[in-house]
Tab-separated table of C-alpha atoms in Angstrom:
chain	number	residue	atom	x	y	z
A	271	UNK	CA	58.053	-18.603	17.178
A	272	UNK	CA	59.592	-15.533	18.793
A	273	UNK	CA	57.717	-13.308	21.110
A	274	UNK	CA	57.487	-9.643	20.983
A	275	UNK	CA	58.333	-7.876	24.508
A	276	UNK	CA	55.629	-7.039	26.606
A	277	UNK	CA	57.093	-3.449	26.953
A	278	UNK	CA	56.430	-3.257	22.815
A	279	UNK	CA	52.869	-4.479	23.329
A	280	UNK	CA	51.294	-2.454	25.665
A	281	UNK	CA	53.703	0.735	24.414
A	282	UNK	CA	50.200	2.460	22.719
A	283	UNK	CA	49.566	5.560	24.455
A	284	UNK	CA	45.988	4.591	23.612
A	285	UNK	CA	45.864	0.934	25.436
A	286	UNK	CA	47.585	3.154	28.892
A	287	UNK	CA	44.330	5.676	28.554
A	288	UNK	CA	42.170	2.843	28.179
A	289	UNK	CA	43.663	1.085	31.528
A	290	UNK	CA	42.431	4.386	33.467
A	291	UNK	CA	38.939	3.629	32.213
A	292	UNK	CA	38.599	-0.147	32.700
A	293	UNK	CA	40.235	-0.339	36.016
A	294	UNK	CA	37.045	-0.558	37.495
A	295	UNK	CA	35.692	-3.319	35.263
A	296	UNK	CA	39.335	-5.613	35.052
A	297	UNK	CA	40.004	-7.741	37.545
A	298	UNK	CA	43.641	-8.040	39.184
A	299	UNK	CA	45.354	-11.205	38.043
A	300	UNK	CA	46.575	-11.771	41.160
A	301	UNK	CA	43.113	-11.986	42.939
A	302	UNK	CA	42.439	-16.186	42.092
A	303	UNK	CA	46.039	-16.868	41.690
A	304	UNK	CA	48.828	-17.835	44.262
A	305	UNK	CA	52.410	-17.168	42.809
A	306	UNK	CA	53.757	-20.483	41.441
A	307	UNK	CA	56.989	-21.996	43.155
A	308	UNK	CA	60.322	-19.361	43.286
A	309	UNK	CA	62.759	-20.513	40.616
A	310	UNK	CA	65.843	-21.791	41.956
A	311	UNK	CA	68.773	-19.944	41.771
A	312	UNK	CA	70.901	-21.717	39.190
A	313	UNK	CA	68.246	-21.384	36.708
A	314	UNK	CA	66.778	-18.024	35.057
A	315	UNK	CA	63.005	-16.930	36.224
A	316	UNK	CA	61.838	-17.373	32.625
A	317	UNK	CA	63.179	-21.464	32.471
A	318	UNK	CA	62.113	-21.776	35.813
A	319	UNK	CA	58.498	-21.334	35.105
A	320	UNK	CA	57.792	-23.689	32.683
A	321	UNK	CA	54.960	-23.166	29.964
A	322	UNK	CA	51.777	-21.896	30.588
A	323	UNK	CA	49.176	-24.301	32.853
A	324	UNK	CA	46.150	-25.541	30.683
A	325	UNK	CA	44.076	-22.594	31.843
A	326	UNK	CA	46.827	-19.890	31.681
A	327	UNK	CA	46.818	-16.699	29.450
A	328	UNK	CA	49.718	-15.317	30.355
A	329	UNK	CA	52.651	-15.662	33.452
A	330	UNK	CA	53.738	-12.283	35.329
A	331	UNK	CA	57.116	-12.806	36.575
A	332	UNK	CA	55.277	-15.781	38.993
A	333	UNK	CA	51.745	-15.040	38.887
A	334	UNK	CA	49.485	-16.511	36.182
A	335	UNK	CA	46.665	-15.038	34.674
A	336	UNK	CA	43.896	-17.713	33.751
A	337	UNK	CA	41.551	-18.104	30.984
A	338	UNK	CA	38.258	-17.340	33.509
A	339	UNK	CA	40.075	-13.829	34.812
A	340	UNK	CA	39.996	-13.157	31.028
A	341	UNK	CA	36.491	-14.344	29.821
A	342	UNK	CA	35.154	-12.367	32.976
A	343	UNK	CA	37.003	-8.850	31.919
A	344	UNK	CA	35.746	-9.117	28.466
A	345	UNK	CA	32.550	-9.851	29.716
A	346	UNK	CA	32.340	-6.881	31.603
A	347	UNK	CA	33.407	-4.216	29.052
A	348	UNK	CA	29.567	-5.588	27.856
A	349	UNK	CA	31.299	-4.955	23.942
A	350	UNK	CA	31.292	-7.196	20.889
A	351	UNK	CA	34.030	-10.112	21.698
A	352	UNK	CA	36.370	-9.873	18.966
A	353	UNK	CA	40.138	-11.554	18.542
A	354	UNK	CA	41.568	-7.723	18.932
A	355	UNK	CA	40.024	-6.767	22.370
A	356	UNK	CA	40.687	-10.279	23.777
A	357	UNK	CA	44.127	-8.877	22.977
A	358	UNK	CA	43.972	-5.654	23.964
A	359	UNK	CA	42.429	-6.687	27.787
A	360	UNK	CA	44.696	-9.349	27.879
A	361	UNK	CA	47.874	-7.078	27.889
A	362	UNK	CA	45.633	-4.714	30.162
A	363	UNK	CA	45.628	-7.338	32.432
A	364	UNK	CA	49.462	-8.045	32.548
A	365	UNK	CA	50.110	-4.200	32.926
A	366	UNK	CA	47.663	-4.438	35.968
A	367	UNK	CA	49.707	-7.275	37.429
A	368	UNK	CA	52.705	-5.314	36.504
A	369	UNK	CA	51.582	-2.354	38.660
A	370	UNK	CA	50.551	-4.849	41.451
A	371	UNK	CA	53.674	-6.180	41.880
A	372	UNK	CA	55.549	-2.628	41.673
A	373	UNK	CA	53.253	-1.484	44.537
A	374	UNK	CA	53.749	-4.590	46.625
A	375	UNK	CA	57.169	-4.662	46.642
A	376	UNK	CA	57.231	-1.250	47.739
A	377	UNK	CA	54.928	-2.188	49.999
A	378	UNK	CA	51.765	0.348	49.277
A	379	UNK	CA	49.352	-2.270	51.164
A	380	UNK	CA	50.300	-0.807	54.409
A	381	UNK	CA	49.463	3.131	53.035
A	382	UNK	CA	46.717	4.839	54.960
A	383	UNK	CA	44.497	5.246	51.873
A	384	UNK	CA	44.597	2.064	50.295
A	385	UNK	CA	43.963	0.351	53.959
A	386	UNK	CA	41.063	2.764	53.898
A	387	UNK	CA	40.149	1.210	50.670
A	388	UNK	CA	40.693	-1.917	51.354
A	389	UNK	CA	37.977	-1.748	54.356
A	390	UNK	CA	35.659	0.188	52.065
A	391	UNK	CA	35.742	-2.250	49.414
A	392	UNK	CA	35.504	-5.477	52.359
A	393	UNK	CA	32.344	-3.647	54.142
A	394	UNK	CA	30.700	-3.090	50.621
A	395	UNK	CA	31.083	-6.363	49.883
A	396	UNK	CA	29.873	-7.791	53.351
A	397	UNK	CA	26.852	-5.219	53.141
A	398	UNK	CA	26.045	-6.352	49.797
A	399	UNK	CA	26.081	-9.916	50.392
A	400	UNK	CA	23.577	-9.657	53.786
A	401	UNK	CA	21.266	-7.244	51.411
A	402	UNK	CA	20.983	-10.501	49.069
A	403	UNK	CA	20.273	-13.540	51.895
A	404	UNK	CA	18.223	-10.598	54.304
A	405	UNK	CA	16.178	-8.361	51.708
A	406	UNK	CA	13.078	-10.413	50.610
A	407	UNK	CA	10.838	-8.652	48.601
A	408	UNK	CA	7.493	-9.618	47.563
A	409	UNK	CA	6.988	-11.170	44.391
A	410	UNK	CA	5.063	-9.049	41.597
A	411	UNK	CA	2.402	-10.887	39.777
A	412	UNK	CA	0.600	-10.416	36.082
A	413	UNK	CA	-2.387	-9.295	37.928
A	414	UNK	CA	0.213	-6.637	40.042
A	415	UNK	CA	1.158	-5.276	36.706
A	416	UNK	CA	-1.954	-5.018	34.445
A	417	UNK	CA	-3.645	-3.221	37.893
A	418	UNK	CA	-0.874	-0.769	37.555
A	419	UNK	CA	-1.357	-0.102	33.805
A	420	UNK	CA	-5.157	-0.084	34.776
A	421	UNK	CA	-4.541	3.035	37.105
A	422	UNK	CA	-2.319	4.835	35.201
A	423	UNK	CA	-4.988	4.594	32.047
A	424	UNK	CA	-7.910	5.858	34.647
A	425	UNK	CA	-5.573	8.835	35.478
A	426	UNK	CA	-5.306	10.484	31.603
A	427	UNK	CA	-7.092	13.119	30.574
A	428	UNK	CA	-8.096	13.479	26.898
A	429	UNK	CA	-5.840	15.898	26.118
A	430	UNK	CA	-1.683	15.538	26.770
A	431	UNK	CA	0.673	17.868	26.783
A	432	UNK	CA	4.201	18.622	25.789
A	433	UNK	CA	5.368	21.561	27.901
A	434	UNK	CA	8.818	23.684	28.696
A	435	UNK	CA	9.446	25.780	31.912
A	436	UNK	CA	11.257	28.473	33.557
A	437	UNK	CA	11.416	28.573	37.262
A	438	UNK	CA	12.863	30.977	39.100
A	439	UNK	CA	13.889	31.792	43.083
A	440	UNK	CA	12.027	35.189	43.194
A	441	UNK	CA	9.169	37.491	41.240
A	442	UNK	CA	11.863	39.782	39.976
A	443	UNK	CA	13.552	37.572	37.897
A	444	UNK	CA	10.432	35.967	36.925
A	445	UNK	CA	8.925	39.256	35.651
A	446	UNK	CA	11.950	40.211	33.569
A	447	UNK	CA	11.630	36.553	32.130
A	448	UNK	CA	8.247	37.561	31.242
A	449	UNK	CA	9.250	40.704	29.557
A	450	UNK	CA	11.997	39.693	27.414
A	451	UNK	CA	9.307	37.003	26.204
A	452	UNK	CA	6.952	39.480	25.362
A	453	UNK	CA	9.685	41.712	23.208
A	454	UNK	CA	9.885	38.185	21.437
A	455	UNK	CA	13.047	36.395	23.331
A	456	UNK	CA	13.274	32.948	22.050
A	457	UNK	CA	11.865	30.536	25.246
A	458	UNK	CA	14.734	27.925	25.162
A	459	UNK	CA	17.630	31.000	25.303
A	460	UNK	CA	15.720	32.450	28.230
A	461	UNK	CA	15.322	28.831	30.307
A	462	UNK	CA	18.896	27.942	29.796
A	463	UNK	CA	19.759	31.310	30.971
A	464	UNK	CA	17.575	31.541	34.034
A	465	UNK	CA	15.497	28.594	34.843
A	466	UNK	CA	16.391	26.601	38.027
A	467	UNK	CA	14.006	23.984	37.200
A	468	UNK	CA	13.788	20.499	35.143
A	469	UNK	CA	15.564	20.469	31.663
A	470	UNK	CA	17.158	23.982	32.187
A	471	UNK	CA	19.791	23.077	30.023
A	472	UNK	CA	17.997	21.505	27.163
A	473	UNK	CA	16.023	24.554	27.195
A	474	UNK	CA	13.523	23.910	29.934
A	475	UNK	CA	11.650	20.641	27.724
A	476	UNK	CA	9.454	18.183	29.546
A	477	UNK	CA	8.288	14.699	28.939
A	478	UNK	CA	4.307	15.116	27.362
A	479	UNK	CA	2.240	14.789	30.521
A	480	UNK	CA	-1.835	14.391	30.778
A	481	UNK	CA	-4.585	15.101	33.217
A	482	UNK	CA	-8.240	14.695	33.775
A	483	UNK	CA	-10.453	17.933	33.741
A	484	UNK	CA	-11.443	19.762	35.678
A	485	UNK	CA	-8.089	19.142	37.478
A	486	UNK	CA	-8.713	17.030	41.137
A	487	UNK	CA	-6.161	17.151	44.281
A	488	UNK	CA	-3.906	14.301	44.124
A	489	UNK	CA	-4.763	13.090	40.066
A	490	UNK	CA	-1.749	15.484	38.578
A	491	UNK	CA	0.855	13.155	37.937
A	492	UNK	CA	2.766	14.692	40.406
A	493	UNK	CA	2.632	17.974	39.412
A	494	UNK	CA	1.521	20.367	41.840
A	495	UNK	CA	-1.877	21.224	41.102
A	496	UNK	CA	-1.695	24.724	40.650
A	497	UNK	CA	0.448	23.872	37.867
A	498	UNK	CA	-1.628	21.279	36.694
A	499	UNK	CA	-4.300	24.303	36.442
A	500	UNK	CA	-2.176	26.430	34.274
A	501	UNK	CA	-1.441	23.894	31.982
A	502	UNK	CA	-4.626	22.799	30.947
A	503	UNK	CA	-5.753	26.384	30.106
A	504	UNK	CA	-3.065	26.739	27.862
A	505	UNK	CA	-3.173	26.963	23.888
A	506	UNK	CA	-0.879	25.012	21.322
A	507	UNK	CA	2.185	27.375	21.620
A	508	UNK	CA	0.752	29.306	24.455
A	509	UNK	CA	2.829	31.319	27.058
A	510	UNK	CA	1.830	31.931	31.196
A	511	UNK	CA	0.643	35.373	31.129
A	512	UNK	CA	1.608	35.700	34.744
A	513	UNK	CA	4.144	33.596	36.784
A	514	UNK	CA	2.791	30.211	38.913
A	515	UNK	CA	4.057	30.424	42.749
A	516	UNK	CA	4.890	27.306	43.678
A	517	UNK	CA	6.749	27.520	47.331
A	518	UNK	CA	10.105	29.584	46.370
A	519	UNK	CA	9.812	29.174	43.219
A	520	UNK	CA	8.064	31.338	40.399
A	521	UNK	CA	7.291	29.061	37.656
A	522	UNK	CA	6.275	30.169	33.547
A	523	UNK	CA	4.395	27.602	31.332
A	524	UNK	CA	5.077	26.999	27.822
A	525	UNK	CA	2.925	24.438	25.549
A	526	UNK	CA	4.405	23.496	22.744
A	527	UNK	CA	2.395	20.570	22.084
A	528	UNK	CA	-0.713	19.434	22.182
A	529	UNK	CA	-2.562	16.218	21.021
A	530	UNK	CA	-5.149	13.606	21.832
A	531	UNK	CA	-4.168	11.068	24.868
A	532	UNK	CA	-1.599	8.500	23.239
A	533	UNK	CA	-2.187	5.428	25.432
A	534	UNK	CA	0.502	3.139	24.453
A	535	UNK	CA	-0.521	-0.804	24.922
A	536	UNK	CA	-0.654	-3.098	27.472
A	537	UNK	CA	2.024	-5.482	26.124
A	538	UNK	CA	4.204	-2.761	25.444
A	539	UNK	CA	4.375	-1.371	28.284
A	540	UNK	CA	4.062	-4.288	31.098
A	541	UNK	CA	8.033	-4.837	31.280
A	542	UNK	CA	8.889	-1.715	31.938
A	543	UNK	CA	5.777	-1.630	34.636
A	544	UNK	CA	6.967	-4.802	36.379
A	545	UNK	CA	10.516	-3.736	36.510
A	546	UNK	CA	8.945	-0.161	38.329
A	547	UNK	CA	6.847	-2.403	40.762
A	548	UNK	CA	10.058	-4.659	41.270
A	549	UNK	CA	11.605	-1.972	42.238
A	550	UNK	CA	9.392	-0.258	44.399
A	551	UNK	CA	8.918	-3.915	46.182
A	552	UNK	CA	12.841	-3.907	46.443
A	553	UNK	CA	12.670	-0.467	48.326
A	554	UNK	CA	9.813	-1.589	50.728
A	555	UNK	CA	11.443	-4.697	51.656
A	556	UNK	CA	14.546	-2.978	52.333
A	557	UNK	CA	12.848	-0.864	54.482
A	558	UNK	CA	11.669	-3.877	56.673
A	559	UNK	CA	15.129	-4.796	57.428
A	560	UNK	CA	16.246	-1.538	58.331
A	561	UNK	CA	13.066	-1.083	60.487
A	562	UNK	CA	13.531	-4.524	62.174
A	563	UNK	CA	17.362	-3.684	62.936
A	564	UNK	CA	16.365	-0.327	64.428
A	565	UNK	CA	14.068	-2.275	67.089
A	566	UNK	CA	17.299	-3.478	68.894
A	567	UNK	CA	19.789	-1.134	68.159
A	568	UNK	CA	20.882	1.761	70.030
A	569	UNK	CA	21.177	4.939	67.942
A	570	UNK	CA	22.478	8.355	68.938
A	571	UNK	CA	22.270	11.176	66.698
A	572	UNK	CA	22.305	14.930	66.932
């Protein structure tokens, strides 16, 4: 059966824009591969390689590309595996070895940046690998996580609320955002235009939030309380009145929902808990190590 060219599979502009975006994800052919034995010089490259080896893909002028390089390239596009990607990575992957090989012989491993890179990628990877055999962090048990649903439950209110919000660096701007309200500005226009705070661009929306009343220091979700405060006072569709100082910032209150506590269940919740405490045990255990290196190191700083 006769082969098309290379060149004439990989000639879609489309497959060269998609190399730019995988090259993170594809791994160089080259990387688990040694060149196979130079062809002799009475024989032509192609005859002097032979057919493929029982776990070979594809041969680039000497280097083979194996089965495992890839099953692991399609596995990390994380996409359905179909006959037409397998395809489409595979000739990725020759164009990749393609460009190795250009760069090698013109011998880009000795440029500045890509030694740079090189050492980057190597302390990365040695970093990475000490995190994994150092960083020990404590297990997180049923009990861990149902305690943490407990004391999330104890901290809701009876009321939640969904609110939007405009904050501003200074009492100017946070008065004339008051006034254009009041001549009957719509909120959203007026936090994309202004507000310096969370969801600016998607109009100033926040996630629905809930509190116990009367509002106690340290049982606002976060929120700074005088926030908190405001909130709670607020009708279905209300508007601040008057601008909350918080720091710098000059904050206006929207609510533009308001409902009964929704307290989702246990069981659907308690993954996404466990994966939160995993993560905060992660953090803490990293800290250990970094603490425990600091002991007997010497560290200058400015």
């Amino acid at each position: 059966m006769k082969h098309r060219p290379i060149a004439v599979r990989i000639r879609n502009a489309t497959l060269i824009a998609t190399l730019g975006l995988a090259a993170g994800l594809l791994p160089a052919a080259h990387a688990a591969n040694k060149p196979t034995a130079k062809p002799s010089a009475d024989k032509p490259a192609d005859a002097a390689s032979g057919a493929l080896p029982a776990n070979g893909v594809a041969r680039v002028n000497n280097v083979v590309i194996t089965q495992d390089q890839l099953d692991q390239a399609v596995r990390a596009l994380n996409v359905p595996d179909t006959p037409a990607l397998r395809a489409s990575v595979k000739n990725q992957l020759i164009a990749r070895e393609l460009f190795r090989q250009a760069a090698e012989k013109q011998h880009y491993e000795s440029r500045p940046q890509v030694v740079a890179a090189v050492e980057q990628a190597k302390t990365a990877a040695m970093t990475a690998a000490y995190l994994r055999d150092q960083v020990k962090p404590a297990p997180v048990t049923d009990a861990d996580v149902k305690a943490k649903y407990d004391a999330i439950v104890a901290t809701l209110g009876e009321n939640e609320y969904k609110p939007s919000a405009i904050a501003v660096k200074d009492a100017d701007t946070a008065q004339t955002v008051l006034t254009q309200l009041k001549k009957g500005t719509d909120f959203a226009q007026l936090a994309k235009q202004y507000s310096q705070g969370p969801g600016a661009a998607q109009g100033g929306a926040m996630n629905w939030i809930s509190f116990k009343t009367p509002i106690q220091p340290g049982n606002t979700q976060n929120w700074p309380q005088p926030l908190a405060e405001a909130l709670v006072k607020l009708p279905q569709g209300g508007v601040s009145s008057t601008p909350v100082q918080i720091g710098d910032a000059y904050w206006i209150l929207r609510v533009d929902e308001k409902r009964p506590t929704q307290i989702p269940q246990y069981d659907q919740i308690k993954d996404a808990l466990r994966k939160q405490l995993e993560q905060v045990a992660l953090e803490k255990a990293t800290a250990q190590v970094v603490v425990d290196l600091m002991k007997n190191a010497r560290i200058q700083q400015q």
